[in-house]
Amino acid sequence: MAPIVSVSNLVKTYASGFQALKDVSLDIEEGEILALLGPNGAGKTTLISIICGIVNPSGGTVLVGGHDVVKDFRATRSMIGLVPQELTTDQFETVWNTVSFSRGLHGKKANPAHIEKVLKDLSLYDKKDNMLRELSGGMKRRVLIAKALSHEPRVLFLDEPTAGVDVNLRKDMWQVVEKLRETGVTIILTTHYIEEAEEIADRVGVINGGKILLIEEKTALMKKLGRKQLRVDLTEPLSEIPAALSAYKLTLEDGGTA
Amino acid sequence: MNFEAIKAIYFFEMARTRRTLLQSVVSPVISTSLYFIVFGAAVGSRIQEIEGVSYGAFITPGLIMLTLLTQCIGNGSFGIYFPKFTGTIYELLSSPVSMTEIVLGYVGAAATKGMMIGLIILGTASLFVDLSIAHPFVMLLFFVLTAVTFSLFGFIIGIWAKDFEQLNLIPMLVIPPLVFLGGSFYSIDMLPPFWQAVSHFNPVLYLISGFRWSFFEIADVNPVISLTIIIAFLAVLMGLLTWIFRTGYRLRN
Ligand SMILES: Nc1ncnc2c1ncn2[C@@H]1O[C@H](COP(=O)(O)OP(=O)(O)OP(=O)(O)O)[C@@H](O)[C@H]1O
Ligand SMILES: [Mg+2]
């Protein structure tokens, strides 16, 4: 089966001259959950922004559902829902209006029943008439998710969905993600934490310095990274491993402080 | 064409207008009344008539234009600048909407709001002076063309502006002098020849003159020239906009 998202030789150089993506290629299969794992500044948001149409690519191509994201933007963007990393909201709008607005922007006829269902799934329904500025940070993030789901996307991008989210909400969110996956929606999320990738994803892509370092089935990746590493920080530097611990394979680092 | 998106943007913008209704309606009514009291009553009692039209009536088309220009530029620029400022623009950029649809939504809403306030000014003015409109269709043509053109102008300013200062620069600094020196409150025949010649470089003169002609059939310049000028300005703006769309200027990295 053809991949739902196909990125080939993607390059992005920002106006400042900074190269944020260096020849990225990546296929995403329909229906899978893919986690993009990488440190700050790795290029995760840049990659997503190009696929969604917010940033222009400098080179390479991106196909979504077989359509080019630049030439055939109407086809690709109708398929995509995006939850951005930053909490950006129209503070003076109500939850209901802002979610309905997103549906309209995507060319879909108003469908109050669908909006109601989305808001209920995200436990936002009782807040539907509240202005966004009256919501907590976690609720605002849920509103952004509701906006992204308002037009029934086939591919959903979640850019750091768990930033500023408490344990309960995180559980709820994974439940929503699971439900979506059951309906065949492809989900791509970014994260800084390997545990999170492990918890939810089918495949994990590791990205750093604008390059995809590896992309593998979660289980295979876990085997590789399964070797446990323990690092002990010491209050006083040691010059050598104490004799009592010499049976273990230990090394001293950072001038003997770890 | 993604009509649902145009509709969504248009009504979203109009809803914001509704939230600030009091401020958007009351303040132009108050300022217009002040103009009538100061210029119409105080100054007008000395000027009496210009080309057979009472001074109060004479300044009405100029006052409507002043409000229409300021409102349309303000709304047009704010509508697109605000999402850029808050970051919600990500949604527009990642939606299946073309730039044309974005413009139709934002400019349509800005022009509608501007025209609503223009009509309120006309209503307020008619409380102070006797008004008759000799050519209602020509009047509407000027009214709508001006609203659309200057909302579009505002939209371009909103895309160009990097901060609130730039956003306010043109509406605050450029438009009032052009309107005041564009014959809102006098006929340019009343100026010395040198300043008459200078005035002809002021595009707003043509707008006000044409608009006033549709009311009283008196004009500083031929109304056909006025119409040509505004259509030419509209064409220039459309050209500029096409370039912005093609390059993604200040919208997409
Ligand atoms: N508009 C821009 N202009 C110039 N450089 C940019 C721009 N946006 C991002 N960058 C740079 O591109 C690199 C990748 O940024 P990106 O936002 O894609 O990282 P990220 O992986 O999402 O990081 P984080 O985990 O912090 O969200 C960074 O070095 C960043 O400074
Ligand atoms: Mg990011």
JSON list of N, CA and C in Angstrom, two decimals, chain A residues 206-254:
[
{"chain": "A", "resi": 206, "resn": "VAL", "atom": "N", "xyz": [13.83, 8.87, 15.16]},
{"chain": "A", "resi": 206, "resn": "VAL", "atom": "CA", "xyz": [14.68, 9.75, 15.97]},
{"chain": "A", "resi": 206, "resn": "VAL", "atom": "C", "xyz": [15.27, 10.79, 15.05]},
{"chain": "A", "resi": 207, "resn": "ILE", "atom": "N", "xyz": [15.08, 12.05, 15.41]},
{"chain": "A", "resi": 207, "resn": "ILE", "atom": "CA", "xyz": [15.54, 13.15, 14.58]},
{"chain": "A", "resi": 207, "resn": "ILE", "atom": "C", "xyz": [16.44, 14.05, 15.40]},
{"chain": "A", "resi": 208, "resn": "ASN", "atom": "N", "xyz": [17.55, 14.47, 14.80]},
{"chain": "A", "resi": 208, "resn": "ASN", "atom": "CA", "xyz": [18.45, 15.41, 15.49]},
{"chain": "A", "resi": 208, "resn": "ASN", "atom": "C", "xyz": [19.25, 16.18, 14.45]},
{"chain": "A", "resi": 209, "resn": "GLY", "atom": "N", "xyz": [19.46, 17.45, 14.72]},
{"chain": "A", "resi": 209, "resn": "GLY", "atom": "CA", "xyz": [20.24, 18.27, 13.82]},
{"chain": "A", "resi": 209, "resn": "GLY", "atom": "C", "xyz": [19.71, 18.28, 12.39]},
{"chain": "A", "resi": 210, "resn": "GLY", "atom": "N", "xyz": [18.39, 18.18, 12.24]},
{"chain": "A", "resi": 210, "resn": "GLY", "atom": "CA", "xyz": [17.81, 18.25, 10.91]},
{"chain": "A", "resi": 210, "resn": "GLY", "atom": "C", "xyz": [17.93, 16.97, 10.11]},
{"chain": "A", "resi": 211, "resn": "LYS", "atom": "N", "xyz": [18.30, 15.86, 10.77]},
{"chain": "A", "resi": 211, "resn": "LYS", "atom": "CA", "xyz": [18.43, 14.58, 10.06]},
{"chain": "A", "resi": 211, "resn": "LYS", "atom": "C", "xyz": [17.65, 13.51, 10.81]},
{"chain": "A", "resi": 212, "resn": "ILE", "atom": "N", "xyz": [17.05, 12.59, 10.03]},
{"chain": "A", "resi": 212, "resn": "ILE", "atom": "CA", "xyz": [16.44, 11.42, 10.65]},
{"chain": "A", "resi": 212, "resn": "ILE", "atom": "C", "xyz": [17.57, 10.43, 10.92]},
{"chain": "A", "resi": 213, "resn": "LEU", "atom": "N", "xyz": [17.80, 10.13, 12.19]},
{"chain": "A", "resi": 213, "resn": "LEU", "atom": "CA", "xyz": [18.91, 9.24, 12.52]},
{"chain": "A", "resi": 213, "resn": "LEU", "atom": "C", "xyz": [18.51, 7.78, 12.33]},
{"chain": "A", "resi": 214, "resn": "LEU", "atom": "N", "xyz": [17.30, 7.45, 12.76]},
{"chain": "A", "resi": 214, "resn": "LEU", "atom": "CA", "xyz": [16.80, 6.10, 12.52]},
{"chain": "A", "resi": 214, "resn": "LEU", "atom": "C", "xyz": [15.30, 6.12, 12.66]},
{"chain": "A", "resi": 215, "resn": "ILE", "atom": "N", "xyz": [14.67, 5.15, 12.03]},
{"chain": "A", "resi": 215, "resn": "ILE", "atom": "CA", "xyz": [13.23, 5.03, 12.17]},
{"chain": "A", "resi": 215, "resn": "ILE", "atom": "C", "xyz": [12.90, 3.56, 12.21]},
{"chain": "A", "resi": 216, "resn": "GLU", "atom": "N", "xyz": [12.27, 3.12, 13.31]},
{"chain": "A", "resi": 216, "resn": "GLU", "atom": "CA", "xyz": [12.09, 1.69, 13.51]},
{"chain": "A", "resi": 216, "resn": "GLU", "atom": "C", "xyz": [10.81, 1.37, 14.24]},
{"chain": "A", "resi": 217, "resn": "GLU", "atom": "N", "xyz": [10.40, 0.10, 14.09]},
{"chain": "A", "resi": 217, "resn": "GLU", "atom": "CA", "xyz": [9.30, -0.41, 14.89]},
{"chain": "A", "resi": 217, "resn": "GLU", "atom": "C", "xyz": [9.67, -0.21, 16.36]},
{"chain": "A", "resi": 218, "resn": "LYS", "atom": "N", "xyz": [8.67, 0.12, 17.14]},
{"chain": "A", "resi": 218, "resn": "LYS", "atom": "CA", "xyz": [8.96, 0.38, 18.55]},
{"chain": "A", "resi": 218, "resn": "LYS", "atom": "C", "xyz": [9.65, -0.81, 19.22]},
{"chain": "A", "resi": 219, "resn": "THR", "atom": "N", "xyz": [9.12, -2.00, 18.96]},
{"chain": "A", "resi": 219, "resn": "THR", "atom": "CA", "xyz": [9.66, -3.18, 19.65]},
{"chain": "A", "resi": 219, "resn": "THR", "atom": "C", "xyz": [11.12, -3.40, 19.31]},
{"chain": "A", "resi": 220, "resn": "ALA", "atom": "N", "xyz": [11.47, -3.21, 18.03]},
{"chain": "A", "resi": 220, "resn": "ALA", "atom": "CA", "xyz": [12.85, -3.37, 17.63]},
{"chain": "A", "resi": 220, "resn": "ALA", "atom": "C", "xyz": [13.73, -2.33, 18.31]},
{"chain": "A", "resi": 221, "resn": "LEU", "atom": "N", "xyz": [13.20, -1.12, 18.35]},
{"chain": "A", "resi": 221, "resn": "LEU", "atom": "CA", "xyz": [13.96, -0.03, 18.93]},
{"chain": "A", "resi": 221, "resn": "LEU", "atom": "C", "xyz": [14.19, -0.27, 20.42]},
{"chain": "A", "resi": 222, "resn": "MET", "atom": "N", "xyz": [13.15, -0.77, 21.08]},
{"chain": "A", "resi": 222, "resn": "MET", "atom": "CA", "xyz": [13.25, -1.00, 22.52]},
{"chain": "A", "resi": 222, "resn": "MET", "atom": "C", "xyz": [14.31, -2.05, 22.82]},
{"chain": "A", "resi": 223, "resn": "LYS", "atom": "N", "xyz": [14.40, -3.05, 21.95]},
{"chain": "A", "resi": 223, "resn": "LYS", "atom": "CA", "xyz": [15.43, -4.07, 22.16]},
{"chain": "A", "resi": 223, "resn": "LYS", "atom": "C", "xyz": [16.81, -3.43, 22.12]},
{"chain": "A", "resi": 224, "resn": "LYS", "atom": "N", "xyz": [16.98, -2.55, 21.12]},
{"chain": "A", "resi": 224, "resn": "LYS", "atom": "CA", "xyz": [18.28, -1.90, 20.97]},
{"chain": "A", "resi": 224, "resn": "LYS", "atom": "C", "xyz": [18.61, -1.03, 22.17]},
{"chain": "A", "resi": 225, "resn": "LEU", "atom": "N", "xyz": [17.58, -0.26, 22.58]},
{"chain": "A", "resi": 225, "resn": "LEU", "atom": "CA", "xyz": [17.83, 0.67, 23.67]},
{"chain": "A", "resi": 225, "resn": "LEU", "atom": "C", "xyz": [17.55, 0.03, 25.01]},
{"chain": "A", "resi": 226, "resn": "GLY", "atom": "N", "xyz": [17.22, -1.27, 24.97]},
{"chain": "A", "resi": 226, "resn": "GLY", "atom": "CA", "xyz": [16.79, -1.96, 26.18]},
{"chain": "A", "resi": 226, "resn": "GLY", "atom": "C", "xyz": [17.89, -2.06, 27.23]},
{"chain": "A", "resi": 227, "resn": "ARG", "atom": "N", "xyz": [19.16, -2.01, 26.78]},
{"chain": "A", "resi": 227, "resn": "ARG", "atom": "CA", "xyz": [20.27, -2.04, 27.70]},
{"chain": "A", "resi": 227, "resn": "ARG", "atom": "C", "xyz": [20.13, -0.89, 28.69]},
{"chain": "A", "resi": 228, "resn": "LYS", "atom": "N", "xyz": [20.09, -1.17, 29.95]},
{"chain": "A", "resi": 228, "resn": "LYS", "atom": "CA", "xyz": [19.87, -0.11, 30.93]},
{"chain": "A", "resi": 228, "resn": "LYS", "atom": "C", "xyz": [21.19, 0.58, 31.27]},
{"chain": "A", "resi": 229, "resn": "GLN", "atom": "N", "xyz": [21.11, 1.88, 31.45]},
{"chain": "A", "resi": 229, "resn": "GLN", "atom": "CA", "xyz": [22.30, 2.63, 31.82]},
{"chain": "A", "resi": 229, "resn": "GLN", "atom": "C", "xyz": [22.01, 3.35, 33.13]},
{"chain": "A", "resi": 230, "resn": "LEU", "atom": "N", "xyz": [22.93, 3.28, 34.06]},
{"chain": "A", "resi": 230, "resn": "LEU", "atom": "CA", "xyz": [22.72, 3.97, 35.33]},
{"chain": "A", "resi": 230, "resn": "LEU", "atom": "C", "xyz": [23.84, 4.98, 35.52]},
{"chain": "A", "resi": 231, "resn": "ARG", "atom": "N", "xyz": [23.45, 6.19, 35.81]},
{"chain": "A", "resi": 231, "resn": "ARG", "atom": "CA", "xyz": [24.46, 7.22, 36.00]},
{"chain": "A", "resi": 231, "resn": "ARG", "atom": "C", "xyz": [24.29, 7.76, 37.41]},
{"chain": "A", "resi": 232, "resn": "VAL", "atom": "N", "xyz": [25.33, 7.74, 38.18]},
{"chain": "A", "resi": 232, "resn": "VAL", "atom": "CA", "xyz": [25.26, 8.23, 39.55]},
{"chain": "A", "resi": 232, "resn": "VAL", "atom": "C", "xyz": [26.09, 9.49, 39.67]},
{"chain": "A", "resi": 233, "resn": "ASP", "atom": "N", "xyz": [25.45, 10.57, 40.07]},
{"chain": "A", "resi": 233, "resn": "ASP", "atom": "CA", "xyz": [26.20, 11.80, 40.30]},
{"chain": "A", "resi": 233, "resn": "ASP", "atom": "C", "xyz": [26.75, 11.80, 41.71]},
{"chain": "A", "resi": 234, "resn": "LEU", "atom": "N", "xyz": [28.01, 12.15, 41.85]},
{"chain": "A", "resi": 234, "resn": "LEU", "atom": "CA", "xyz": [28.65, 12.11, 43.16]},
{"chain": "A", "resi": 234, "resn": "LEU", "atom": "C", "xyz": [28.86, 13.51, 43.69]},
{"chain": "A", "resi": 235, "resn": "THR", "atom": "N", "xyz": [28.76, 13.64, 45.03]},
{"chain": "A", "resi": 235, "resn": "THR", "atom": "CA", "xyz": [28.96, 14.97, 45.60]},
{"chain": "A", "resi": 235, "resn": "THR", "atom": "C", "xyz": [30.44, 15.33, 45.64]},
{"chain": "A", "resi": 236, "resn": "GLU", "atom": "N", "xyz": [31.30, 14.31, 45.80]},
{"chain": "A", "resi": 236, "resn": "GLU", "atom": "CA", "xyz": [32.75, 14.57, 45.81]},
{"chain": "A", "resi": 236, "resn": "GLU", "atom": "C", "xyz": [33.39, 13.76, 44.70]},
{"chain": "A", "resi": 237, "resn": "PRO", "atom": "N", "xyz": [34.30, 14.36, 43.96]},
{"chain": "A", "resi": 237, "resn": "PRO", "atom": "CA", "xyz": [34.93, 13.60, 42.88]},
{"chain": "A", "resi": 237, "resn": "PRO", "atom": "C", "xyz": [35.77, 12.44, 43.41]},
{"chain": "A", "resi": 238, "resn": "LEU", "atom": "N", "xyz": [35.78, 11.34, 42.67]},
{"chain": "A", "resi": 238, "resn": "LEU", "atom": "CA", "xyz": [36.60, 10.19, 43.03]},
{"chain": "A", "resi": 238, "resn": "LEU", "atom": "C", "xyz": [37.74, 10.08, 42.03]},
{"chain": "A", "resi": 239, "resn": "SER", "atom": "N", "xyz": [38.84, 9.59, 42.46]},
{"chain": "A", "resi": 239, "resn": "SER", "atom": "CA", "xyz": [39.95, 9.43, 41.52]},
{"chain": "A", "resi": 239, "resn": "SER", "atom": "C", "xyz": [39.91, 8.04, 40.87]},
{"chain": "A", "resi": 240, "resn": "GLU", "atom": "N", "xyz": [39.32, 7.06, 41.58]},
{"chain": "A", "resi": 240, "resn": "GLU", "atom": "CA", "xyz": [39.17, 5.74, 40.95]},
{"chain": "A", "resi": 240, "resn": "GLU", "atom": "C", "xyz": [37.94, 5.04, 41.49]},
{"chain": "A", "resi": 241, "resn": "ILE", "atom": "N", "xyz": [37.50, 4.01, 40.77]},
{"chain": "A", "resi": 241, "resn": "ILE", "atom": "CA", "xyz": [36.34, 3.24, 41.21]},
{"chain": "A", "resi": 241, "resn": "ILE", "atom": "C", "xyz": [36.72, 2.52, 42.50]},
{"chain": "A", "resi": 242, "resn": "PRO", "atom": "N", "xyz": [35.89, 2.68, 43.56]},
{"chain": "A", "resi": 242, "resn": "PRO", "atom": "CA", "xyz": [36.22, 1.99, 44.82]},
{"chain": "A", "resi": 242, "resn": "PRO", "atom": "C", "xyz": [36.34, 0.47, 44.60]},
{"chain": "A", "resi": 243, "resn": "ALA", "atom": "N", "xyz": [37.21, -0.13, 45.33]},
{"chain": "A", "resi": 243, "resn": "ALA", "atom": "CA", "xyz": [37.49, -1.55, 45.16]},
{"chain": "A", "resi": 243, "resn": "ALA", "atom": "C", "xyz": [36.25, -2.41, 45.35]},
{"chain": "A", "resi": 244, "resn": "ALA", "atom": "N", "xyz": [35.38, -1.98, 46.29]},
{"chain": "A", "resi": 244, "resn": "ALA", "atom": "CA", "xyz": [34.18, -2.76, 46.58]},
{"chain": "A", "resi": 244, "resn": "ALA", "atom": "C", "xyz": [33.26, -2.87, 45.37]},
{"chain": "A", "resi": 245, "resn": "LEU", "atom": "N", "xyz": [33.36, -1.89, 44.43]},
{"chain": "A", "resi": 245, "resn": "LEU", "atom": "CA", "xyz": [32.47, -1.91, 43.27]},
{"chain": "A", "resi": 245, "resn": "LEU", "atom": "C", "xyz": [33.16, -2.40, 42.01]},
{"chain": "A", "resi": 246, "resn": "SER", "atom": "N", "xyz": [34.39, -2.85, 42.16]},
{"chain": "A", "resi": 246, "resn": "SER", "atom": "CA", "xyz": [35.17, -3.17, 40.97]},
{"chain": "A", "resi": 246, "resn": "SER", "atom": "C", "xyz": [34.61, -4.37, 40.19]},
{"chain": "A", "resi": 247, "resn": "ALA", "atom": "N", "xyz": [33.68, -5.11, 40.82]},
{"chain": "A", "resi": 247, "resn": "ALA", "atom": "CA", "xyz": [33.10, -6.25, 40.12]},
{"chain": "A", "resi": 247, "resn": "ALA", "atom": "C", "xyz": [32.17, -5.80, 38.98]},
{"chain": "A", "resi": 248, "resn": "TYR", "atom": "N", "xyz": [31.62, -4.55, 39.10]},
{"chain": "A", "resi": 248, "resn": "TYR", "atom": "CA", "xyz": [30.71, -4.07, 38.06]},
{"chain": "A", "resi": 248, "resn": "TYR", "atom": "C", "xyz": [31.48, -3.32, 36.98]},
{"chain": "A", "resi": 249, "resn": "LYS", "atom": "N", "xyz": [30.88, -3.23, 35.78]},
{"chain": "A", "resi": 249, "resn": "LYS", "atom": "CA", "xyz": [31.52, -2.51, 34.69]},
{"chain": "A", "resi": 249, "resn": "LYS", "atom": "C", "xyz": [31.22, -1.01, 34.83]},
{"chain": "A", "resi": 250, "resn": "LEU", "atom": "N", "xyz": [32.02, -0.31, 35.61]},
{"chain": "A", "resi": 250, "resn": "LEU", "atom": "CA", "xyz": [31.74, 1.11, 35.86]},
{"chain": "A", "resi": 250, "resn": "LEU", "atom": "C", "xyz": [32.84, 1.98, 35.28]},
{"chain": "A", "resi": 251, "resn": "THR", "atom": "N", "xyz": [32.44, 3.22, 34.91]},
{"chain": "A", "resi": 251, "resn": "THR", "atom": "CA", "xyz": [33.44, 4.19, 34.45]},
{"chain": "A", "resi": 251, "resn": "THR", "atom": "C", "xyz": [33.24, 5.49, 35.20]},
{"chain": "A", "resi": 252, "resn": "LEU", "atom": "N", "xyz": [34.29, 6.23, 35.31]},
{"chain": "A", "resi": 252, "resn": "LEU", "atom": "CA", "xyz": [34.19, 7.56, 35.92]},
{"chain": "A", "resi": 252, "resn": "LEU", "atom": "C", "xyz": [34.14, 8.60, 34.81]},
{"chain": "A", "resi": 253, "resn": "GLU", "atom": "N", "xyz": [33.23, 9.62, 34.99]},
{"chain": "A", "resi": 253, "resn": "GLU", "atom": "CA", "xyz": [33.10, 10.66, 33.98]},
{"chain": "A", "resi": 253, "resn": "GLU", "atom": "C", "xyz": [33.15, 12.03, 34.62]},
{"chain": "A", "resi": 254, "resn": "ASP", "atom": "N", "xyz": [33.25, 13.05, 33.78]},
{"chain": "A", "resi": 254, "resn": "ASP", "atom": "CA", "xyz": [33.21, 14.45, 34.24]},
{"chain": "A", "resi": 254, "resn": "ASP", "atom": "C", "xyz": [34.19, 14.69, 35.38]}
]
